[in-house]
Tab-separated table of N, CA, C and O in Angstrom:
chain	number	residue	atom	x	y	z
A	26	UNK	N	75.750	88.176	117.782
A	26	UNK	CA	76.185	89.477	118.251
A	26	UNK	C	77.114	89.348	119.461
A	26	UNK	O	78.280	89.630	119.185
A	27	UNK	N	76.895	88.998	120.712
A	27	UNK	CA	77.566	88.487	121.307
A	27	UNK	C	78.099	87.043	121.425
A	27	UNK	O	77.348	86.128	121.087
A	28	UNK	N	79.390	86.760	121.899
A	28	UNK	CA	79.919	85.224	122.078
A	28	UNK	C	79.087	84.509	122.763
A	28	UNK	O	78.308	85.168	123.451
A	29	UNK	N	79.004	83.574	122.800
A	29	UNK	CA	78.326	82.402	123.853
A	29	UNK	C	78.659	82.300	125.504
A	29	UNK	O	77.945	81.855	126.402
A	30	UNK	N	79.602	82.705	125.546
A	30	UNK	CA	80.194	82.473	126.793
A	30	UNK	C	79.849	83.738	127.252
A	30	UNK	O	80.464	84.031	128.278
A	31	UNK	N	79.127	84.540	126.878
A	31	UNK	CA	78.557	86.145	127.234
A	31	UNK	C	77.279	85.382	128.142
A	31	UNK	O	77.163	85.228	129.358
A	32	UNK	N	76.667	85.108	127.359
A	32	UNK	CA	75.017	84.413	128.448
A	32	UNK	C	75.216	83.602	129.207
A	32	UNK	O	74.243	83.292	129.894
A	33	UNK	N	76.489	82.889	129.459
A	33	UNK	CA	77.039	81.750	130.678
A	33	UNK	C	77.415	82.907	131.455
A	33	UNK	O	77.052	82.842	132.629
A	34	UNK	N	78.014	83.897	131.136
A	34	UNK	CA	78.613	84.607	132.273
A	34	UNK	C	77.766	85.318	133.051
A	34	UNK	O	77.921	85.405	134.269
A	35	UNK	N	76.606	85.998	132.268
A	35	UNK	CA	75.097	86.385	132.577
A	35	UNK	C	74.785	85.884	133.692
A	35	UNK	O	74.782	86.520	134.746
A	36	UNK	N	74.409	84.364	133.537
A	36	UNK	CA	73.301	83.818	134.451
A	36	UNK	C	74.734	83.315	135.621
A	36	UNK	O	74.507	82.794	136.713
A	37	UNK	N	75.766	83.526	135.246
A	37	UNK	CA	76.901	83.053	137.155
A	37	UNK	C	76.593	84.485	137.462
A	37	UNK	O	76.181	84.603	138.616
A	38	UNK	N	76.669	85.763	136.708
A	38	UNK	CA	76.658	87.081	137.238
A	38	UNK	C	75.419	87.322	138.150
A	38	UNK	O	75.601	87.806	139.267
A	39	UNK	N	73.758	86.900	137.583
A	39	UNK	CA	73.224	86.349	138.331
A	39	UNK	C	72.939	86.048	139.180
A	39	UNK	O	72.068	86.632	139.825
A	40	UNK	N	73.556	84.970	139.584
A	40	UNK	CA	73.580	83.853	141.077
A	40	UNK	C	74.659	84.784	142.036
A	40	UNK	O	74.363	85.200	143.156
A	41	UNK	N	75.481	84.931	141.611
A	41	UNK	CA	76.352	85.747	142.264
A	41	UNK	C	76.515	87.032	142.623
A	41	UNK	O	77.606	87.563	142.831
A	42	UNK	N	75.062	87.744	142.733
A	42	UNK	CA	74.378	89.028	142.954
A	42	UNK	C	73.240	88.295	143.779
A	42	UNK	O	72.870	89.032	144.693
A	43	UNK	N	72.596	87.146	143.758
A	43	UNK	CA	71.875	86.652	144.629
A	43	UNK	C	72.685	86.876	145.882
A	43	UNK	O	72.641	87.778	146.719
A	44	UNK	N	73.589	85.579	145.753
A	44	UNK	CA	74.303	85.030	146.471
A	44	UNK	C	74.522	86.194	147.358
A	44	UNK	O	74.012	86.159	148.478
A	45	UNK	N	75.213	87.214	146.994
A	45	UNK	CA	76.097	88.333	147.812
A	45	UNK	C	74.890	89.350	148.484
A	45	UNK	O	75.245	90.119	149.377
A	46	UNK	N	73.535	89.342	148.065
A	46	UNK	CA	72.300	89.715	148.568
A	46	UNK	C	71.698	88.800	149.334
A	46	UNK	O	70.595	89.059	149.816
A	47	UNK	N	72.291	87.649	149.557
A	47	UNK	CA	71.874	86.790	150.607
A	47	UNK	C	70.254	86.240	150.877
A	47	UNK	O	69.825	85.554	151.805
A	48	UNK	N	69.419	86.918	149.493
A	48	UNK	CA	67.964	86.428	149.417
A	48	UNK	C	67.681	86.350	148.431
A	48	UNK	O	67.899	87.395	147.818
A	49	UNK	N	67.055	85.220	147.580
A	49	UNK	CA	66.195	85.219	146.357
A	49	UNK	C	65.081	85.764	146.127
A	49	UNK	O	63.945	85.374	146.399
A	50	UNK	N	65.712	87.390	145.224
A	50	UNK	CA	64.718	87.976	144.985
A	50	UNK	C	65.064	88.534	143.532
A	50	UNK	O	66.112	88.382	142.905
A	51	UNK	N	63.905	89.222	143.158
A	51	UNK	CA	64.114	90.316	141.609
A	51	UNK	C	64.896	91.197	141.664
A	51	UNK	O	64.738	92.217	142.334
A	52	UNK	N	65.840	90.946	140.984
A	52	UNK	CA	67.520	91.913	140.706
A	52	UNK	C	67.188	93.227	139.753
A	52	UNK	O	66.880	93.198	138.562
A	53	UNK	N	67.335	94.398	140.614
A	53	UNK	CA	67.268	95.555	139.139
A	53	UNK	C	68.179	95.430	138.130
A	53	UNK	O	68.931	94.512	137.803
A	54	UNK	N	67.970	96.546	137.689
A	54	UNK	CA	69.220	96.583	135.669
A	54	UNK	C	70.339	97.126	136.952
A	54	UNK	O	71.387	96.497	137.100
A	55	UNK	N	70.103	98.031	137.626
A	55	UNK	CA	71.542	98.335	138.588
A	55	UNK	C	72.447	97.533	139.133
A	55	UNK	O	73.663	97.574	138.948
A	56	UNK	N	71.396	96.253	140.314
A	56	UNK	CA	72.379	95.420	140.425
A	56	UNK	C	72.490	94.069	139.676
A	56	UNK	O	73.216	93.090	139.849
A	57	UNK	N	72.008	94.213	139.234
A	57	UNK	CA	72.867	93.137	138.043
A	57	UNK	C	73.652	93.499	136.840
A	57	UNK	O	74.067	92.757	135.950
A	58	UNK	N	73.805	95.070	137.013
A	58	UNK	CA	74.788	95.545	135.652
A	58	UNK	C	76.344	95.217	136.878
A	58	UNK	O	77.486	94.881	136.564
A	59	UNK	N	75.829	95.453	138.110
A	59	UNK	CA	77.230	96.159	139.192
A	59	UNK	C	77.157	94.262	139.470
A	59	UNK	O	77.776	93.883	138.476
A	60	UNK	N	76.921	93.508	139.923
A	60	UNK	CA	77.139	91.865	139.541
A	60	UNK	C	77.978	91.940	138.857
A	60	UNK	O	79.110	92.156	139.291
A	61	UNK	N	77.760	91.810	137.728
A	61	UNK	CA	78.414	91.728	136.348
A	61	UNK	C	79.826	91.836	136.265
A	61	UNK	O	80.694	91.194	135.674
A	62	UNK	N	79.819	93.461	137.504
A	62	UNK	CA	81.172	94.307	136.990
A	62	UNK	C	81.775	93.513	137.982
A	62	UNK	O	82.687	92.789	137.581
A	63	UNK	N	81.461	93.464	139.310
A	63	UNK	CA	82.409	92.319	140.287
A	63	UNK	C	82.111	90.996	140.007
A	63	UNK	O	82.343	90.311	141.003
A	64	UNK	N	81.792	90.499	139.293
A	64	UNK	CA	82.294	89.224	139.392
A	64	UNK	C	83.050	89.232	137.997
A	64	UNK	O	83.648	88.158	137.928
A	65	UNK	N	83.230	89.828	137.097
A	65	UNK	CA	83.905	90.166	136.202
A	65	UNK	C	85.308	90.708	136.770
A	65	UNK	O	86.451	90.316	136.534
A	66	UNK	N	85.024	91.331	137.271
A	66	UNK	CA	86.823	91.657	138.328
A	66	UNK	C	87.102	90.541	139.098
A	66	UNK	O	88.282	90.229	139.261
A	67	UNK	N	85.978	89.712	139.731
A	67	UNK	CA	87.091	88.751	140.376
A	67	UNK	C	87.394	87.699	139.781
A	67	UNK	O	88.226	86.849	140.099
A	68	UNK	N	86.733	87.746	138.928
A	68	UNK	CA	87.236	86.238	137.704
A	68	UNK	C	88.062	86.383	136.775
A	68	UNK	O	88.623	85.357	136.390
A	69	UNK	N	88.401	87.659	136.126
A	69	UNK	CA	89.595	88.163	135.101
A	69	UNK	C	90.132	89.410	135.658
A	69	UNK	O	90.544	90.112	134.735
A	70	UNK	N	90.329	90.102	137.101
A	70	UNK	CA	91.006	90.835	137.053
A	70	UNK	C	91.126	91.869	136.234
A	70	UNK	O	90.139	92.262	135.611
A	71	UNK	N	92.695	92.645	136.067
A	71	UNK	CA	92.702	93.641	134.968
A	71	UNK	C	92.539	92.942	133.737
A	71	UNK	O	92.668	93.671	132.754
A	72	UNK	N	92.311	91.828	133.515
A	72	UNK	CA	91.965	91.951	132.112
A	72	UNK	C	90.575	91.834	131.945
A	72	UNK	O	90.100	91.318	130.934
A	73	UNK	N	89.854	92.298	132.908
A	73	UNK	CA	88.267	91.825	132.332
A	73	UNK	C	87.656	92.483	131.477
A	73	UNK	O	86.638	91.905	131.095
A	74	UNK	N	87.892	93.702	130.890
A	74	UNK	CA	87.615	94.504	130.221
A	74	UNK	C	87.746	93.796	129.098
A	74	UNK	O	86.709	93.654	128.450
A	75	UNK	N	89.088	93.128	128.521
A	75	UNK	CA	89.343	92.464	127.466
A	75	UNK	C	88.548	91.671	127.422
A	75	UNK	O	87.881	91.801	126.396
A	76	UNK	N	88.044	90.358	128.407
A	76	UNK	CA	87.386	89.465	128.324
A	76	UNK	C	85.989	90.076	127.453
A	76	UNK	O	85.579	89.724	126.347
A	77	UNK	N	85.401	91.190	128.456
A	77	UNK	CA	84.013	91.387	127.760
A	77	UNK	C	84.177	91.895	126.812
A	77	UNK	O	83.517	91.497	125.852
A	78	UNK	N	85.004	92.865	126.647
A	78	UNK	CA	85.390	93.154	124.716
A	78	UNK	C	85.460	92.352	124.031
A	78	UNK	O	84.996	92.622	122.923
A	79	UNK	N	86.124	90.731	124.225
A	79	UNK	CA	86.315	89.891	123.265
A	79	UNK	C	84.601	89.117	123.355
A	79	UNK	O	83.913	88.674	122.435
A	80	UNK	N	84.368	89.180	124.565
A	80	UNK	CA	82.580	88.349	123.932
A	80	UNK	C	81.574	89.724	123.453
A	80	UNK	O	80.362	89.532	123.352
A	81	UNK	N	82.016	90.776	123.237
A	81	UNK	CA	81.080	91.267	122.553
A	81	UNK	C	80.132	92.736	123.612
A	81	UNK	O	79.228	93.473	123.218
A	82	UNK	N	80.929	92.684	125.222
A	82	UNK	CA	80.274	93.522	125.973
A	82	UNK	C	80.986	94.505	125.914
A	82	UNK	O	82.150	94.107	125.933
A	83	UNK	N	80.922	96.134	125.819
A	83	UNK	CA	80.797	96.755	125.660
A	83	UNK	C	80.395	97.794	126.728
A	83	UNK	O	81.273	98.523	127.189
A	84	UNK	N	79.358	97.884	127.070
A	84	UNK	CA	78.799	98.828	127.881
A	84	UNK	C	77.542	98.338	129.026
A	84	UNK	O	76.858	97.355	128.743
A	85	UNK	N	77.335	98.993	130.143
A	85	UNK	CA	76.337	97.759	130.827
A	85	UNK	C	75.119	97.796	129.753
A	85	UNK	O	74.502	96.787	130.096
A	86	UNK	N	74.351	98.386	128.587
A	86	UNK	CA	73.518	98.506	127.753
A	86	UNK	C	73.702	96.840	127.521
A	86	UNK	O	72.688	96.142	127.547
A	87	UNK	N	74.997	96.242	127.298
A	87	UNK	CA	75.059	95.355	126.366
A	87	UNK	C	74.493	93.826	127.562
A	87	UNK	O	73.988	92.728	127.331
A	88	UNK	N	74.895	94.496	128.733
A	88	UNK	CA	74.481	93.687	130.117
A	88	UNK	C	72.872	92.995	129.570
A	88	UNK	O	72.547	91.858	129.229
A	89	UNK	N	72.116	94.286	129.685
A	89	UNK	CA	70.841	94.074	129.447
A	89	UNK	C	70.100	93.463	127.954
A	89	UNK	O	69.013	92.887	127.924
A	90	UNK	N	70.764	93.677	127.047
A	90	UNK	CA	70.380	93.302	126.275
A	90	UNK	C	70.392	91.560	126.119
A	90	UNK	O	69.679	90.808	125.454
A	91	UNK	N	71.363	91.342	126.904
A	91	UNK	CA	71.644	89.580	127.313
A	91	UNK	C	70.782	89.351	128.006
A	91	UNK	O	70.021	88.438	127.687
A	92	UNK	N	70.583	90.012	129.101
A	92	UNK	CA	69.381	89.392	129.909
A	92	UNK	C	67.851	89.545	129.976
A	92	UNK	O	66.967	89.257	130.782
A	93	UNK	N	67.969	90.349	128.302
A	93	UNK	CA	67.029	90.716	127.894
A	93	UNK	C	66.541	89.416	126.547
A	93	UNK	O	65.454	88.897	126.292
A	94	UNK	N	67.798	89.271	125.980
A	94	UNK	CA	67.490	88.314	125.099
A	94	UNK	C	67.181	86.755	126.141
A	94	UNK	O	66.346	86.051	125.573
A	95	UNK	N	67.625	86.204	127.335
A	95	UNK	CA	67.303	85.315	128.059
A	95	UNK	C	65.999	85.165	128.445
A	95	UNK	O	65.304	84.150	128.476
A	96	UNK	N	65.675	86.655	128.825
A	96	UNK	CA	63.799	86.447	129.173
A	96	UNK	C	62.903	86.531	127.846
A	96	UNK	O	61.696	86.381	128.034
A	97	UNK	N	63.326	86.750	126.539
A	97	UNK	CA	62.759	86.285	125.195
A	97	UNK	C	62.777	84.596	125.143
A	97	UNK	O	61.752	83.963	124.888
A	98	UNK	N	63.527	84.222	125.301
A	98	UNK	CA	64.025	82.588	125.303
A	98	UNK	C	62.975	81.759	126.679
A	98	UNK	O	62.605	80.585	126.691
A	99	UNK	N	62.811	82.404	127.309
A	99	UNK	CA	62.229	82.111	128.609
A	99	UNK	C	63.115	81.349	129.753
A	99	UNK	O	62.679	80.402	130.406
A	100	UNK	N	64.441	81.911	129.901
A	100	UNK	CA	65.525	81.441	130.705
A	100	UNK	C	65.441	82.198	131.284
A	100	UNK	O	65.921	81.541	132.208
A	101	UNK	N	65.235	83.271	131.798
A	101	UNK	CA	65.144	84.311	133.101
A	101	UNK	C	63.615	85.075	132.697
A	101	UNK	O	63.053	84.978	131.606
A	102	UNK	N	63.032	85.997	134.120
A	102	UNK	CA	62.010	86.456	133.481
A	102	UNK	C	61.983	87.835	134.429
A	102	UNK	O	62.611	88.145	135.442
A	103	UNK	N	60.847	88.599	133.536
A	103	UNK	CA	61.187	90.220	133.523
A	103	UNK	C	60.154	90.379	134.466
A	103	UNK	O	59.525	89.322	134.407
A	104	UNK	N	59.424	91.401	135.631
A	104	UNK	CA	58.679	92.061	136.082
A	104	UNK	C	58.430	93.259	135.100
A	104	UNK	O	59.239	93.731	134.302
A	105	UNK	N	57.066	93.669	135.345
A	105	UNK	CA	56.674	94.594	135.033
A	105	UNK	C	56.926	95.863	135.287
A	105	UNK	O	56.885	96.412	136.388
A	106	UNK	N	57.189	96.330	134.259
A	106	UNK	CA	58.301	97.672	134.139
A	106	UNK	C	59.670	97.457	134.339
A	106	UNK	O	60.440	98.308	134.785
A	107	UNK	N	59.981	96.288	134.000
A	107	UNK	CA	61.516	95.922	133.678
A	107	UNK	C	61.790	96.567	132.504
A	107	UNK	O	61.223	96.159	131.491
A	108	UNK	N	62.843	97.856	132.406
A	108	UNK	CA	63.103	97.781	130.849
A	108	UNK	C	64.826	97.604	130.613
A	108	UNK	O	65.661	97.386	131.490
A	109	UNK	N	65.003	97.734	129.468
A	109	UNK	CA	66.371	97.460	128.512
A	109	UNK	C	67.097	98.515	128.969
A	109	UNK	O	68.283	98.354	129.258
A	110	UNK	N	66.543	99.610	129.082
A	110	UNK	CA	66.621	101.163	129.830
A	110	UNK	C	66.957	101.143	131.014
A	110	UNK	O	67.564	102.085	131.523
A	111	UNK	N	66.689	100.278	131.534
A	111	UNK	CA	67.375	100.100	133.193
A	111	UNK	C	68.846	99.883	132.881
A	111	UNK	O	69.543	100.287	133.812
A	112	UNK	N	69.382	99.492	132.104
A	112	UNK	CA	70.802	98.740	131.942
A	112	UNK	C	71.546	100.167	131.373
A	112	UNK	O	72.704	100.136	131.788
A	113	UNK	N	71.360	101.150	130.741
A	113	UNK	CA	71.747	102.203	130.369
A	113	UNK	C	72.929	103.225	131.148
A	113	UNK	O	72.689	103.629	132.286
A	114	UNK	N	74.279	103.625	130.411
A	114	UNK	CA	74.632	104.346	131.447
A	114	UNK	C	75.003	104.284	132.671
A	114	UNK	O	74.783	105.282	133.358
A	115	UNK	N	75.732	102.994	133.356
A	115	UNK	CA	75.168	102.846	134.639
A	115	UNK	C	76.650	102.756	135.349
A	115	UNK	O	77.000	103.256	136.418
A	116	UNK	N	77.245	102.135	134.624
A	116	UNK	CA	78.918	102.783	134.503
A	116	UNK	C	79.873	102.657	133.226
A	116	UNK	O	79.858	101.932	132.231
A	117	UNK	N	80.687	103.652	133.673
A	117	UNK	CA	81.900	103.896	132.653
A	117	UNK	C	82.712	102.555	132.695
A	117	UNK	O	83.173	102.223	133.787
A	118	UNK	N	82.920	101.792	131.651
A	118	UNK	CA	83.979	100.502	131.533
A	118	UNK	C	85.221	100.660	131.994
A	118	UNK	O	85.780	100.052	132.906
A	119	UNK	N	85.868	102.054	130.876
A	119	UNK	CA	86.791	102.927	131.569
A	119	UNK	C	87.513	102.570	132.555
A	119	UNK	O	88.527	101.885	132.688
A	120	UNK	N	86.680	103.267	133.374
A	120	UNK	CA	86.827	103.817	135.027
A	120	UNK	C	86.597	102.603	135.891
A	120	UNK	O	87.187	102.324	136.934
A	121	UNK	N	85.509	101.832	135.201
A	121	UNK	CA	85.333	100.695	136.523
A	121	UNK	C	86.675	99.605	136.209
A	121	UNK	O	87.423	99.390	137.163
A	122	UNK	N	86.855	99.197	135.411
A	122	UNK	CA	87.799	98.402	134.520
A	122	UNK	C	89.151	98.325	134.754
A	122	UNK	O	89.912	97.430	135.122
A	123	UNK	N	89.289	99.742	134.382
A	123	UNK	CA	90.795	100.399	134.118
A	123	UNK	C	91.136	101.511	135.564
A	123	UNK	O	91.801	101.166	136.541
A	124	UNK	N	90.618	102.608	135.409
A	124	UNK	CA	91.006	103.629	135.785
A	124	UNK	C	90.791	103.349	137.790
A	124	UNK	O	91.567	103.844	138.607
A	125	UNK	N	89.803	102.633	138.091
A	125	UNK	CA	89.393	102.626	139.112
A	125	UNK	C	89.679	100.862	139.411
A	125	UNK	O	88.865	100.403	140.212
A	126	UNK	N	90.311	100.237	139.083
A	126	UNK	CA	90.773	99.092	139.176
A	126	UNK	C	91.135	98.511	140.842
A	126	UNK	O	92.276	98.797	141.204
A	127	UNK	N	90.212	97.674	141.952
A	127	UNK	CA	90.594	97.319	142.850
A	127	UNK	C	91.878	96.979	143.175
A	127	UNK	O	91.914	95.849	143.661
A	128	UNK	N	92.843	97.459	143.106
A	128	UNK	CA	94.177	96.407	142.696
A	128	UNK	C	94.117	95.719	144.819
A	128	UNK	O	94.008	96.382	145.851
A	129	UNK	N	94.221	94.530	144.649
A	129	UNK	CA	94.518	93.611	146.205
A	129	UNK	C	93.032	93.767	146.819
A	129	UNK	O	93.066	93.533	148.027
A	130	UNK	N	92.129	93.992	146.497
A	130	UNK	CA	90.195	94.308	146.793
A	130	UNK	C	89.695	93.111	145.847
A	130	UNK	O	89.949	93.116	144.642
A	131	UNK	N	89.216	92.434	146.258
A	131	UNK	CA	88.874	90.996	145.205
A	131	UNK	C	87.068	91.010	145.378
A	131	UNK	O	86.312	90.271	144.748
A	132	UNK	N	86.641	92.080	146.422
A	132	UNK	CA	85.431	92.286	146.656
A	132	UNK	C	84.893	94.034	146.143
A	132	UNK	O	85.384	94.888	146.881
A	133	UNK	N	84.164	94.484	145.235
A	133	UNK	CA	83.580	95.862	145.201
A	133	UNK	C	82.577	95.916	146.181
A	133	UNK	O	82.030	94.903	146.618
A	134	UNK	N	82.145	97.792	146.777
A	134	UNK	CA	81.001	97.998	147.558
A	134	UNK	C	80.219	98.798	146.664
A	134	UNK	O	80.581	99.709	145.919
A	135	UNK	N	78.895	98.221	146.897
A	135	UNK	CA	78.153	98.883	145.756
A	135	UNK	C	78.416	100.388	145.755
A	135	UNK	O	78.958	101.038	146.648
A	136	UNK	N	77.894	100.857	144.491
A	136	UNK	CA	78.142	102.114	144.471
A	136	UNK	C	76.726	103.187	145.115
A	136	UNK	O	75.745	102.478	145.337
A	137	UNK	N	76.612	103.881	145.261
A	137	UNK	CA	75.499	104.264	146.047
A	137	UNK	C	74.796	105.830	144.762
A	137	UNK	O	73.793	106.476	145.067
């Protein structure tokens, strides 16, 4: 369903929501859908949209379902009351992607 290089990008999206939280701790579906979206902008720019279109992402839904299929595998793992549902809705591709595009901002602030 998704490319391979979708669950590599997962677990740098990951580390790199640690990293920028500055403590190792349990990441919600929020910030690790908004991970995702900046380090996806700073690694492909305007084309990142394409990138995750071409592995198969779609919507942050599709976020979770990766890091949902990882804690099936036992490569990441879920807390209780983690759901798939957390990843839902959380932004427009659109808008974060395209329409709302950092242009010369190589860093996003979370959204509140």
């Amino acid at each position: 369903m998704y490319h391979e290089t979708a669950y590599l990008f997962i677990l740098a999206a990951l580390h790199f929501t640690i990293e920028r939280l500055g403590e190792a701790r349990h990441i919600t579906g929020r910030e690790m859908a908004l991970g995702c979206r900046d380090l996806a902008l700073e690694r492909y720019g305007p084309m990142a949209r394409s990138v995750l279109d071409y592995w198969g992402i779609r919507s942050t839904r599709d976020f979770g379902e990766i890091v949902f299929a990882l804690v099936e595998l036992g490569i990441l793992v879920k807390q209780e009351g983690d759901s798939l549902d957390d990843f839902d809705g959380l932004f427009c591709f659109a808008e974060a992607f395209e329409q709302n595009y950092p242009w010369g901002c190589p860093h996003r602030i979370e959204e509140s």
